XYZ file of C-alpha atoms in Angstrom:
761
model
C -4.242 7.099 17.262
C -2.659 3.663 17.578
C 1.009 4.376 17.181
C 2.658 0.985 17.194
C 2.702 -2.590 18.375
C 5.222 -3.730 20.937
C 6.781 -7.084 20.126
C 7.056 -9.690 22.852
C 8.935 -12.948 23.422
C 7.582 -16.086 21.825
C 4.315 -17.054 23.569
C 4.933 -20.733 22.932
C 7.961 -20.560 25.225
C 5.869 -18.940 27.941
C 3.221 -21.657 27.666
C 5.785 -24.453 27.735
C 7.033 -23.156 31.089
C 3.559 -23.760 32.496
C 2.489 -27.211 33.622
C 0.858 -29.005 30.695
C -2.571 -30.554 31.309
C -3.152 -34.207 30.589
C -5.840 -33.469 28.016
C -6.024 -30.356 25.884
C -9.084 -29.168 23.914
C -8.669 -28.972 20.156
C -9.097 -25.193 20.260
C -6.179 -24.924 22.679
C -4.032 -27.119 20.421
C -4.785 -24.698 17.591
C -3.755 -21.780 19.765
C -0.522 -23.543 20.738
C 0.116 -24.342 17.106
C -0.292 -20.685 16.259
C 2.201 -19.714 18.929
C 4.757 -22.266 17.688
C 4.431 -20.848 14.186
C 5.622 -17.370 15.065
C 8.842 -15.986 16.432
C 7.608 -12.610 17.663
C 3.928 -12.313 18.442
C 2.352 -8.990 19.177
C 1.243 -8.583 22.787
C 0.283 -4.938 23.105
C -1.216 -2.130 21.104
C -0.346 1.342 22.335
C -3.312 3.640 21.746
C -3.307 7.394 21.758
C -6.662 8.452 23.185
C -7.683 12.105 23.091
C -10.248 13.230 25.669
C -11.556 16.554 26.958
C -11.008 17.463 30.614
C -13.562 19.269 32.785
C -12.100 22.679 31.917
C -12.350 22.002 28.180
C -8.669 21.251 27.602
C -7.966 18.326 25.289
C -5.519 15.809 26.656
C -3.872 12.872 24.918
C -3.394 9.692 26.909
C -1.581 6.539 25.901
C -3.338 3.343 26.808
C -2.351 -0.251 26.305
C -4.560 -2.883 24.730
C -3.342 -6.424 25.262
C -4.816 -8.984 22.848
C -5.974 -12.196 24.493
C -4.499 -15.572 23.606
C -7.572 -16.297 21.477
C -7.113 -13.037 19.598
C -3.420 -13.690 19.077
C -4.172 -17.109 17.604
C -6.531 -15.514 15.074
C -3.884 -12.935 14.209
C -1.301 -15.617 13.560
C -3.482 -17.930 11.498
C -4.678 -15.021 9.339
C -1.107 -14.587 8.122
C -1.265 -17.762 6.046
C -4.847 -19.011 5.791
C -8.526 -18.199 6.084
C -10.142 -18.097 9.498
C -13.794 -18.356 10.551
C -14.290 -16.992 14.050
C -17.251 -17.617 16.342
C -17.137 -14.449 18.446
C -19.234 -14.344 21.611
C -21.012 -11.145 22.710
C -18.533 -8.501 23.853
C -15.540 -10.666 22.978
C -13.663 -7.925 21.150
C -14.240 -8.464 17.441
C -13.138 -4.932 16.634
C -10.092 -5.306 18.857
C -9.262 -8.539 17.024
C -9.510 -6.730 13.705
C -7.239 -4.046 15.112
C -4.704 -6.669 16.151
C -4.795 -8.254 12.680
C -4.255 -4.905 10.997
C -1.440 -3.849 13.303
C 0.322 -7.210 12.999
C 0.297 -6.829 9.218
C 1.768 -3.348 9.030
C 2.464 -2.354 5.462
C 0.001 -4.892 4.056
C -3.326 -3.809 2.653
C -6.278 -4.936 4.783
C -9.992 -4.282 4.300
C -12.800 -4.638 6.827
C -16.420 -4.853 5.717
C -19.250 -4.377 8.201
C -22.994 -3.704 8.174
C -23.825 -0.455 9.915
C -22.570 3.032 9.108
C -22.106 3.630 12.810
C -19.798 0.630 13.239
C -17.932 1.576 10.084
C -17.171 5.061 11.409
C -16.171 3.794 14.853
C -13.870 1.152 13.379
C -12.375 3.563 10.854
C -11.467 6.008 13.634
C -9.885 3.206 15.593
C -7.809 2.041 12.626
C -7.010 5.384 11.020
C -3.251 5.064 11.564
C -3.040 1.779 9.661
C -3.262 0.734 6.025
C -6.801 -0.515 6.473
C -9.940 0.523 4.614
C -13.315 0.114 6.334
C -16.514 -0.245 4.297
C -20.167 -0.955 4.792
C -21.494 -3.617 2.432
C -23.687 -1.112 0.609
C -20.871 1.414 0.422
C -18.690 -1.287 -1.075
C -21.282 -1.843 -3.797
C -21.043 1.826 -4.718
C -17.277 1.537 -5.029
C -17.430 -1.615 -7.151
C -20.212 -0.568 -9.507
C -19.941 3.232 -9.353
C -23.571 3.473 -8.256
C -24.797 4.614 -4.859
C -26.410 1.509 -3.342
C -28.316 3.019 -0.432
C -30.489 -0.083 0.049
C -30.953 -3.706 -1.003
C -33.271 -2.727 -3.847
C -30.457 -0.918 -5.651
C -28.114 -3.807 -4.883
C -30.507 -6.290 -6.489
C -30.794 -4.053 -9.541
C -27.005 -4.093 -9.887
C -27.050 -7.862 -9.589
C -29.729 -8.265 -12.258
C -27.923 -5.950 -14.659
C -24.830 -8.155 -14.503
C -22.291 -5.376 -14.998
C -18.664 -6.221 -14.353
C -17.362 -4.764 -11.076
C -14.289 -2.567 -11.203
C -11.803 -2.403 -8.371
C -9.274 0.419 -8.562
C -8.285 0.430 -4.906
C -5.620 -1.506 -3.064
C -5.157 -5.212 -3.846
C -5.948 -6.381 -0.327
C -4.071 -9.280 1.194
C -6.596 -9.789 4.002
C -10.338 -9.094 3.966
C -12.189 -9.141 7.300
C -15.930 -9.793 6.994
C -17.725 -8.682 10.158
C -21.100 -9.948 11.455
C -21.278 -12.568 8.726
C -24.195 -14.312 10.474
C -26.324 -11.413 9.190
C -25.396 -12.012 5.552
C -28.120 -12.393 2.914
C -28.097 -13.908 -0.568
C -27.543 -10.527 -2.234
C -24.806 -9.538 0.214
C -23.110 -12.893 -0.329
C -23.152 -12.214 -4.066
C -21.643 -8.786 -3.383
C -18.972 -10.326 -1.143
C -18.014 -12.781 -3.871
C -17.896 -9.961 -6.418
C -15.650 -7.924 -4.122
C -13.206 -10.754 -3.429
C -13.081 -11.688 -7.124
C -12.469 -8.059 -8.113
C -9.619 -7.752 -5.622
C -8.170 -11.028 -6.920
C -8.227 -9.736 -10.498
C -6.718 -6.399 -9.436
C -3.899 -8.314 -7.730
C -3.112 -10.263 -10.878
C -4.784 -13.436 -9.653
C -3.595 -13.456 -6.038
C -6.650 -14.030 -3.866
C -6.882 -12.339 -0.466
C -7.141 -14.292 2.757
C -10.477 -14.071 4.559
C -11.308 -13.623 8.215
C -15.018 -14.242 8.811
C -16.280 -12.899 12.135
C -19.669 -13.422 13.751
C -21.755 -15.417 16.184
C -24.386 -17.941 15.150
C -26.348 -17.300 18.346
C -26.644 -13.615 17.461
C -28.287 -14.281 14.102
C -31.602 -12.434 14.557
C -32.364 -11.009 11.117
C -33.912 -14.044 9.482
C -36.981 -11.951 8.612
C -34.683 -9.948 6.307
C -33.357 -13.076 4.629
C -30.197 -13.349 6.736
C -28.783 -16.820 7.421
C -26.151 -17.730 10.019
C -24.838 -20.466 7.738
C -22.962 -17.846 5.743
C -20.741 -17.804 8.828
C -20.812 -21.404 10.031
C -20.419 -22.874 6.522
C -18.012 -20.222 5.229
C -15.337 -22.823 4.343
C -17.888 -24.440 2.013
C -19.707 -21.385 0.681
C -16.457 -19.569 -0.131
C -14.625 -22.568 -1.514
C -12.906 -21.536 -4.731
C -13.043 -17.809 -3.976
C -10.047 -17.923 -1.662
C -7.832 -21.004 -2.104
C -6.221 -21.010 1.334
C -7.081 -23.613 3.992
C -9.640 -22.727 6.651
C -9.304 -22.825 10.439
C -12.153 -22.470 12.929
C -11.435 -20.504 16.095
C -13.487 -18.911 18.858
C -13.519 -15.752 20.903
C -15.216 -17.209 23.972
C -14.174 -14.613 26.550
C -16.579 -11.687 26.892
C -15.102 -8.419 28.117
C -18.656 -7.118 28.569
C -20.316 -9.786 30.684
C -19.629 -10.496 34.318
C -18.879 -14.031 35.406
C -22.217 -14.065 37.198
C -24.144 -13.084 34.067
C -22.293 -15.515 31.813
C -22.862 -18.344 34.280
C -26.564 -17.478 34.438
C -26.942 -17.399 30.652
C -24.970 -20.618 30.175
C -26.610 -22.655 32.924
C -30.185 -21.363 32.872
C -30.746 -20.579 29.189
C -28.170 -22.657 27.295
C -28.537 -25.970 29.097
C -25.147 -25.819 30.803
C -23.146 -25.136 27.640
C -20.156 -22.982 28.631
C -20.702 -20.868 25.562
C -19.551 -17.505 26.874
C -17.058 -16.702 29.636
C -17.345 -13.532 31.712
C -14.232 -11.591 32.696
C -15.199 -9.622 35.802
C -17.370 -9.928 38.879
C -20.783 -8.350 39.300
C -24.147 -8.859 40.982
C -26.237 -11.925 40.235
C -28.942 -11.387 37.597
C -32.316 -10.362 39.031
C -35.282 -12.457 37.877
C -38.560 -10.616 38.568
C -41.783 -12.643 38.535
C -44.336 -9.855 38.305
C -47.568 -8.612 36.808
C -46.152 -6.060 34.323
C -49.361 -4.009 34.604
C -48.794 -3.424 38.324
C -46.809 -0.396 37.315
C -46.190 1.288 40.670
C -44.893 -1.893 42.303
C -42.589 -2.673 39.375
C -41.423 0.925 38.990
C -40.426 1.218 42.661
C -38.237 -1.851 42.286
C -36.607 -0.687 39.067
C -36.108 2.961 40.032
C -33.675 1.996 42.777
C -31.513 0.236 40.222
C -31.808 3.011 37.626
C -30.706 5.606 40.174
C -27.819 3.369 41.233
C -26.423 2.867 37.739
C -27.671 6.074 36.131
C -30.285 6.628 33.443
C -27.546 7.095 30.863
C -26.231 3.609 31.630
C -29.626 1.861 31.594
C -31.561 0.137 28.814
C -35.014 -1.447 28.790
C -35.441 -4.010 26.022
C -38.549 -5.766 24.742
C -39.375 -8.038 21.804
C -41.553 -5.205 20.476
C -42.120 -1.597 21.541
C -45.002 -0.450 19.349
C -48.373 -1.324 20.912
C -46.662 -2.577 24.090
C -49.095 -1.180 26.660
C -47.316 -2.442 29.784
C -43.988 -1.030 28.646
C -45.572 2.299 27.694
C -47.177 2.655 31.120
C -43.896 1.883 32.867
C -41.919 4.448 30.867
C -44.641 7.048 31.375
C -44.443 6.486 35.130
C -40.665 6.699 35.149
C -40.873 10.017 33.313
C -43.858 11.591 35.013
C -43.471 10.403 38.602
C -39.718 9.990 38.980
C -38.356 12.471 36.427
C -36.124 9.865 34.808
C -35.130 10.842 31.245
C -36.343 8.266 28.723
C -35.609 7.733 25.037
C -38.206 5.493 23.397
C -37.522 4.303 19.871
C -40.957 3.633 18.391
C -39.666 3.428 14.822
C -38.119 0.009 15.342
C -36.935 -0.328 11.743
C -34.323 2.458 12.000
C -31.007 2.445 13.918
C -30.742 4.057 17.331
C -29.396 7.618 17.330
C -26.575 8.089 19.838
C -27.473 11.738 20.386
C -31.103 10.929 21.155
C -30.421 8.040 23.553
C -27.455 9.761 25.206
C -28.029 10.592 28.881
C -31.343 8.696 29.012
C -32.750 5.270 29.668
C -32.790 3.666 26.220
C -36.054 1.823 25.500
C -35.850 -0.281 22.357
C -36.434 -3.674 20.793
C -33.984 -6.546 21.071
C -33.096 -6.075 17.406
C -32.405 -2.365 17.631
C -30.129 -2.707 20.632
C -27.941 -5.402 19.095
C -24.350 -4.169 19.107
C -24.994 -1.922 22.119
C -24.383 -2.388 25.838
C -25.217 -0.653 29.112
C -24.450 -1.234 32.767
C -28.057 -2.001 33.706
C -30.221 -3.855 31.189
C -33.874 -4.706 31.913
C -35.320 -7.345 29.589
C -39.056 -7.794 29.003
C -40.626 -10.847 27.372
C -38.538 -13.550 29.041
C -41.351 -16.089 29.422
C -43.282 -18.612 27.352
C -45.313 -15.862 25.659
C -42.386 -15.398 23.286
C -43.230 -18.717 21.607
C -46.908 -17.841 21.155
C -46.460 -15.285 18.363
C -42.936 -14.094 17.631
C -41.213 -17.427 18.134
C -43.985 -19.774 17.069
C -41.777 -21.191 14.303
C -38.856 -21.864 16.673
C -38.121 -25.067 18.608
C -38.995 -24.577 22.265
C -36.112 -26.683 23.568
C -33.544 -24.014 22.664
C -33.036 -20.418 23.691
C -34.153 -18.123 20.843
C -31.297 -16.084 19.401
C -33.246 -12.877 20.031
C -33.501 -13.713 23.736
C -29.801 -14.573 23.876
C -28.914 -11.217 22.325
C -31.060 -9.347 24.862
C -29.568 -11.249 27.803
C -25.994 -10.432 26.775
C -26.172 -6.610 26.687
C -25.561 -5.922 30.407
C -22.093 -4.956 31.650
C -23.030 -5.070 35.336
C -26.667 -5.806 36.260
C -29.099 -7.911 34.236
C -32.810 -7.814 35.152
C -35.398 -10.143 33.618
C -39.155 -9.441 33.596
C -41.288 -12.601 33.654
C -45.016 -11.897 33.325
C -46.685 -13.664 36.253
C -49.603 -14.932 34.165
C -47.239 -16.744 31.787
C -45.283 -19.945 32.184
C -41.474 -20.008 32.057
C -39.809 -20.726 28.745
C -39.979 -24.534 28.315
C -36.227 -25.065 28.019
C -35.398 -22.990 31.109
C -33.504 -24.783 33.891
C -35.454 -23.890 37.038
C -32.971 -25.697 39.283
C -30.125 -23.569 37.938
C -32.285 -20.438 38.087
C -32.339 -20.640 41.889
C -28.560 -21.038 41.981
C -27.519 -18.469 39.392
C -29.994 -15.621 39.892
C -31.772 -13.659 42.573
C -35.414 -14.666 42.168
C -37.977 -12.115 43.377
C -41.718 -12.581 43.034
C -43.799 -9.410 43.118
C -46.938 -11.412 42.452
C -49.223 -13.246 44.871
C -49.373 -16.142 42.428
C -46.562 -18.734 42.411
C -44.593 -19.256 39.213
C -46.174 -21.922 37.045
C -44.405 -25.055 35.895
C -43.113 -24.853 32.321
C -44.679 -26.890 29.555
C -42.648 -29.885 28.379
C -40.437 -29.175 25.392
C -41.247 -30.553 21.987
C -44.384 -28.729 20.877
C -44.661 -28.768 17.053
C -43.501 -25.723 15.153
C -46.317 -23.371 14.246
C -45.753 -22.640 10.556
C -48.019 -20.968 8.045
C -50.201 -17.873 8.438
C -51.313 -16.324 11.727
C -53.054 -12.964 11.356
C -53.544 -10.592 14.298
C -57.062 -9.484 15.220
C -56.386 -6.016 13.850
C -53.763 -4.597 11.532
C -52.832 -0.977 10.894
C -52.041 0.068 7.334
C -49.009 2.016 8.571
C -47.563 -1.188 10.092
C -48.465 -3.798 7.519
C -45.284 -3.624 5.434
C -42.814 -3.257 8.313
C -40.150 -5.965 8.434
C -41.231 -7.543 5.159
C -38.036 -8.057 3.105
C -37.664 -5.591 0.258
C -37.176 -8.493 -2.141
C -40.701 -9.737 -1.387
C -42.168 -6.243 -1.571
C -40.508 -5.721 -4.959
C -42.021 -8.940 -6.306
C -45.503 -8.047 -5.010
C -45.337 -4.560 -6.495
C -43.988 -5.779 -9.845
C -46.805 -8.318 -10.186
C -49.732 -6.072 -9.306
C -49.176 -2.327 -9.716
C -47.296 0.256 -11.730
C -45.464 3.178 -10.124
C -44.987 6.151 -12.425
C -42.687 8.992 -11.443
C -44.513 12.211 -12.288
C -41.969 14.512 -10.686
C -38.401 13.410 -9.864
C -36.655 14.333 -6.624
C -35.311 17.874 -6.614
C -31.565 18.503 -6.853
C -29.577 18.076 -3.646
C -29.602 21.813 -2.882
C -33.383 22.148 -2.931
C -34.864 19.608 -0.470
C -36.340 21.033 2.724
C -33.714 19.891 5.206
C -35.634 20.334 8.448
C -33.792 18.936 11.500
C -34.493 15.313 12.433
C -33.330 15.844 16.022
C -33.276 18.905 18.258
C -31.487 19.931 21.446
C -33.993 19.994 24.311
C -31.802 20.298 27.414
C -28.667 22.362 26.908
C -27.351 21.739 30.411
C -27.524 17.962 30.147
C -27.101 17.915 26.341
C -30.271 15.912 25.787
C -31.730 15.618 22.291
C -35.076 14.388 20.987
C -36.016 12.871 17.634
C -38.540 15.114 15.850
C -38.745 13.746 12.305
C -42.227 12.331 12.876
C -43.354 15.624 14.408
C -42.191 17.452 11.280
C -44.370 15.334 9.005
C -47.462 15.784 11.155
C -46.917 19.529 11.558
C -46.492 20.141 7.818
C -49.768 18.427 6.890
C -51.550 20.072 9.827
C -50.357 23.521 8.763
C -51.544 22.864 5.219
C -54.935 21.631 6.436
C -55.464 24.685 8.611
C -54.410 26.964 5.749
C -56.722 25.207 3.304
C -59.787 24.408 5.401
C -59.384 26.058 8.784
C -59.605 22.663 10.513
C -57.082 20.368 12.242
C -58.375 16.808 11.963
C -54.771 15.795 11.197
C -54.023 16.291 14.885
C -57.490 15.370 16.219
C -57.734 18.950 17.395
C -61.166 20.082 18.636
C -62.621 23.202 16.956
C -62.556 24.995 20.300
C -58.734 24.896 20.214
C -58.394 26.606 16.853
C -58.687 30.216 18.115
C -55.528 29.645 20.171
C -53.398 29.234 17.034
C -51.030 32.256 16.824
C -51.185 34.494 13.788
C -47.411 35.028 13.455
C -45.756 32.372 11.301
C -42.925 31.570 13.702
C -45.215 31.111 16.705
C -47.655 29.240 14.510
C -44.972 26.718 13.506
C -44.130 26.129 17.165
C -47.820 25.636 17.975
C -48.230 22.983 15.275
C -45.119 21.132 16.453
C -46.221 21.175 20.072
C -49.647 19.832 19.172
C -48.093 17.194 16.913
C -45.863 16.049 19.771
C -48.876 15.683 22.079
C -50.862 13.908 19.357
C -48.078 11.386 18.739
C -47.854 10.668 22.482
C -51.585 9.983 22.533
C -51.484 7.689 19.509
C -48.354 5.727 20.477
C -49.057 5.611 24.199
C -45.512 6.777 25.019
C -45.506 10.165 26.758
C -41.837 10.547 27.740
C -40.842 12.835 24.865
C -43.854 15.074 25.414
C -43.095 15.299 29.134
C -39.416 16.040 28.547
C -40.232 18.762 25.980
C -42.917 20.564 27.997
C -40.727 23.675 28.387
C -39.191 23.552 24.913
C -39.711 26.369 22.410
C -40.577 23.938 19.548
C -38.838 26.354 17.215
C -36.783 24.088 14.940
C -39.322 23.849 12.101
C -40.137 27.549 11.772
C -37.509 28.307 9.069
C -38.821 25.434 6.910
C -42.565 25.274 7.443
C -43.444 28.067 5.012
C -41.600 26.413 2.130
C -43.081 23.018 2.989
C -46.605 24.421 3.082
C -46.108 26.212 -0.249
C -44.732 23.060 -1.874
C -47.727 21.051 -0.715
C -50.185 23.805 -1.648
C -48.854 23.786 -5.201
C -50.269 20.271 -5.626
C -53.807 21.509 -4.941
C -54.685 24.574 -6.973
C -58.135 26.030 -6.426
C -60.940 25.293 -4.003
C -60.880 21.505 -4.008
C -62.883 19.470 -1.545
C -60.189 17.919 0.590
C -60.772 15.417 3.384
C -57.907 15.080 5.861
C -57.152 11.974 7.941
C -59.969 10.022 6.307
C -60.763 7.012 8.478
C -60.892 3.785 6.464
C -61.674 0.291 7.694
C -62.627 -3.232 6.648
C -63.798 -5.403 9.526
C -62.946 -8.745 7.933
C -60.166 -8.569 5.406
C -59.426 -12.169 4.422
C -56.022 -13.585 3.584
C -55.570 -17.040 2.114
C -53.050 -19.289 3.857
C -51.260 -20.896 0.907
C -49.718 -23.592 3.114
C -53.029 -24.868 4.506
C -55.502 -23.933 1.764
C -57.610 -21.985 4.255
C -58.285 -18.321 5.011
C -58.000 -16.022 8.007
C -59.424 -12.552 8.592
C -58.202 -9.387 10.265
C -59.615 -5.927 10.829
C -57.669 -3.684 8.443
C -57.758 -0.020 9.413
C -55.991 3.208 8.631
C -56.252 6.942 8.050
C -55.496 8.318 4.607
C -53.631 11.633 4.746
C -55.772 13.428 2.156
C -58.729 12.355 0.021
C -59.333 14.792 -2.813
C -63.024 14.489 -3.742
C -63.905 15.382 -7.330
C -67.258 16.690 -8.450
C -68.161 13.488 -10.318
C -67.898 11.322 -7.205
C -64.405 10.088 -7.985
C -61.475 10.825 -5.716
C -57.700 10.906 -5.447
C -55.930 9.368 -2.473
C -52.851 11.350 -1.406
C -50.220 9.725 0.784
C -48.028 12.569 2.051
C -44.513 11.956 3.375
C -41.818 14.212 4.785
C -38.811 11.901 4.542
C -35.376 11.694 2.984
C -36.508 9.248 0.295
C -39.695 7.445 -0.654
C -39.796 3.668 -0.242
C -41.862 0.690 -1.345
C -43.486 0.633 2.088
C -44.942 4.075 1.375
C -46.336 2.883 -1.963
C -47.947 -0.140 -0.334
C -49.624 2.065 2.284
C -51.131 4.131 -0.536
C -52.395 0.949 -2.231
C -54.089 -0.155 0.981
C -55.849 3.199 1.353
C -56.998 3.045 -2.270
C -58.507 -0.403 -1.745
C -60.181 0.513 1.541
C -61.653 3.714 0.101
C -63.056 1.882 -2.935
C -64.681 -0.898 -0.871
C -65.938 1.456 1.836
C -67.565 3.645 -0.822
C -68.694 0.650 -2.906
C -66.792 1.778 -5.973
C -65.981 -0.654 -8.768
C -63.130 1.495 -10.006
C -60.301 2.563 -7.691
C -59.473 6.172 -6.896
C -56.455 7.842 -8.369
C -53.449 7.299 -6.077
C -50.670 9.836 -5.476
C -47.574 9.459 -3.329
C -45.844 12.756 -2.597
C -42.711 13.577 -0.610
C -42.785 17.181 0.557
C -39.149 17.112 1.582
C -37.643 16.505 -1.891
C -40.661 17.127 -4.144
C -40.811 13.609 -5.601
C -44.260 12.687 -6.867
C -45.414 9.229 -7.947
C -48.700 7.960 -9.314
C -49.692 4.377 -8.540
C -52.044 2.429 -10.777
C -53.311 -1.146 -10.754
C -54.029 -2.740 -14.155
C -56.631 -4.981 -12.473
C -58.280 -2.098 -10.666
C -59.572 -2.556 -7.144
C -58.722 -6.257 -7.216
C -55.108 -5.409 -8.034
C -54.834 -3.157 -4.994
C -56.475 -5.852 -2.897
C -53.921 -8.444 -4.008
C -51.114 -6.121 -2.943
C -52.590 -5.875 0.546
C -53.274 -9.613 0.817
C -49.835 -10.669 -0.395
C -48.056 -8.222 1.912
C -50.053 -9.417 4.923
C -49.356 -13.035 3.991
C -45.639 -12.315 3.682
C -45.540 -10.457 7.008
C -47.521 -12.902 9.116
C -46.454 -16.252 7.639
C -43.727 -18.521 8.961
C -42.118 -20.830 6.424
C -39.409 -22.625 8.372
C -35.687 -22.885 7.684
C -34.362 -23.580 4.202
C -32.545 -26.903 4.023
C -28.756 -26.835 4.016
C -28.775 -28.432 0.566
C -30.914 -25.600 -0.815
C -28.820 -23.029 1.011
C -25.577 -24.333 -0.511
C -27.196 -24.457 -3.941
C -28.137 -20.791 -3.589
C -24.555 -19.922 -2.658
C -23.291 -21.866 -5.678
C -25.626 -19.885 -7.964
C -24.366 -16.597 -6.547
C -20.742 -17.621 -7.133
C -21.600 -18.777 -10.644
C -23.152 -15.385 -11.391
C -19.954 -13.683 -10.252
C -17.799 -16.002 -12.350
C -19.830 -15.083 -15.429
C -19.056 -11.426 -14.818
C -15.433 -12.234 -15.624
C -15.947 -14.445 -18.679
C -13.476 -13.538 -21.356
C -11.279 -11.669 -18.868
C -7.935 -13.383 -18.410
C -5.573 -12.783 -15.548
C -1.862 -13.387 -15.422
C -0.935 -15.220 -12.261
C 1.914 -13.604 -10.296
């Protein structure tokens, strides 16, 4: 794919022919130093790019990629030392990795990244070179010969303390991508990997290139810390003995000069943090009532039609329960026929097939790493600091906001809710100069509050909380500790062998002409339980279906499966508030589940032999569930509500709560949902002893029973501790504590090699 590099004359000589400035920034001196150190720097990569023409014929084109001066400096320094790179949005981190690999032809290089998607894209790009590309979790499987599909497995490997084994290439350079998203466990894994490679190479440590951007560190709720990047020379001291150099990739090949100027001057206080590379329209700042849907939609539709739905994204701090956003997307779909892909499950990656050809509606976090020509950003006002950013200083642009503002290739649009003040740190004087300000509200924009309000730490519960949402975004490490302290999970039936799970499609083709797909995994789960309920009781409370609708259910199995799926799609649209998928699938056959529904229904039926009294979608609620705020020695209350999938009532008044899933693998979040339902059922029915609790995955047949040694109180503690973990802000760990944690991780890795001697080359 990338056939070769073309050598060029010494860059230092080219620079010396230019007129030297009187003062030169330190970064430029480093670049010049890099150029003086080499005799033949690489200037071009020749890529072979295969594309399909309109008539279906595949054609190979050769394109030239020219590394920038900043990229070339990183390439040169990586030959002899470690490099930590602050890479701005769209600055070409992958291209830099490509340049490093190509400049070190014949030398073994490894690149480690976070997402499977980025791993596959990078691997395709580097397939002609001696470079291996891993995800962090995939790397754990290679080192410890155990599939580490999540952080829970990784922590188990860490606790077990087994010695890692590296049988692959003894890498000379290891590139660590997106290091600002590193966690304590991933840092331990990184140290184990580098140490294993060092031992495999007879004691020769690899050089390290750490890539990332401190301003794009947005996964603190998962335990990530940007200091793994910024303090890499300290945290990795002793792992790789080479000196460290700090460099930047400041030039963004994504952002226009107009957008970069706007972000720098309006949101970053004039800091020239990112430099755009092309011209485009000025950002559009809309001061508007987001519930005036028709007025807002008319303004946005013109832009969406100009750039194309497939090149448009609408981003918000949150998508679930976002009424204004839901109404806008519904209007775009229903009134204007614009294809929309809404990702309501904000804790899973975006699917390229599902968002392809449509306006992508997602959270800031989900869209990180993506870009589109037109990007519309909700939540750019002071409301961000009320809940989501209450623990952040208000004199600085939140990293999440920065990420959202740097996704647009051409046109950036900001939505400022007219009833909210501007973000306190915003430069209003620069806003008038750098953006096109349009007010669609009769009210003038308010003055911002002065900066410096105290951080809002501790607990802040919402008025209501859904059981299905309560464990979202709580780190697995915390969930593991809560579960271990309060409940026992017993596996009654293990997952079936790989050949036996019911592999119903997670996505389906809905528009063959435009090649549009829709996600249907959630529809599958609803349809399976609904089919079982109708088979067992002749009712459909699972889908809130009125009895008058039941006679319309077809008798043939295939048509019946389609009917359940169609009703499940409509039900989900009603519950979530987002109707786009239902609108876009109105003419679809809903036929993807038919080959699997019979087996799924039989598997679920086997769990309930006889004529049991089963209650489906049992509504459970506690008006004032109290949670103690450990930081302030006070309590807060929320309305905790949910709907248990099945309550199996026994003749003696006891019951069994069944939490039914149709997923690839059960998780701790599923177990915690079941605990919450058990507690709510016991309190609502004034029972001193809890019901029996079953967690069952129809897809792979895994069955777990959950018990609490302390009975109802044990289940209550699970709920309280999860809510406290989710809705509490604790502030940033001190640098001293952070470095101590890194030292402990390195010490653990060193102990793995005790008694193992290595001959130095």
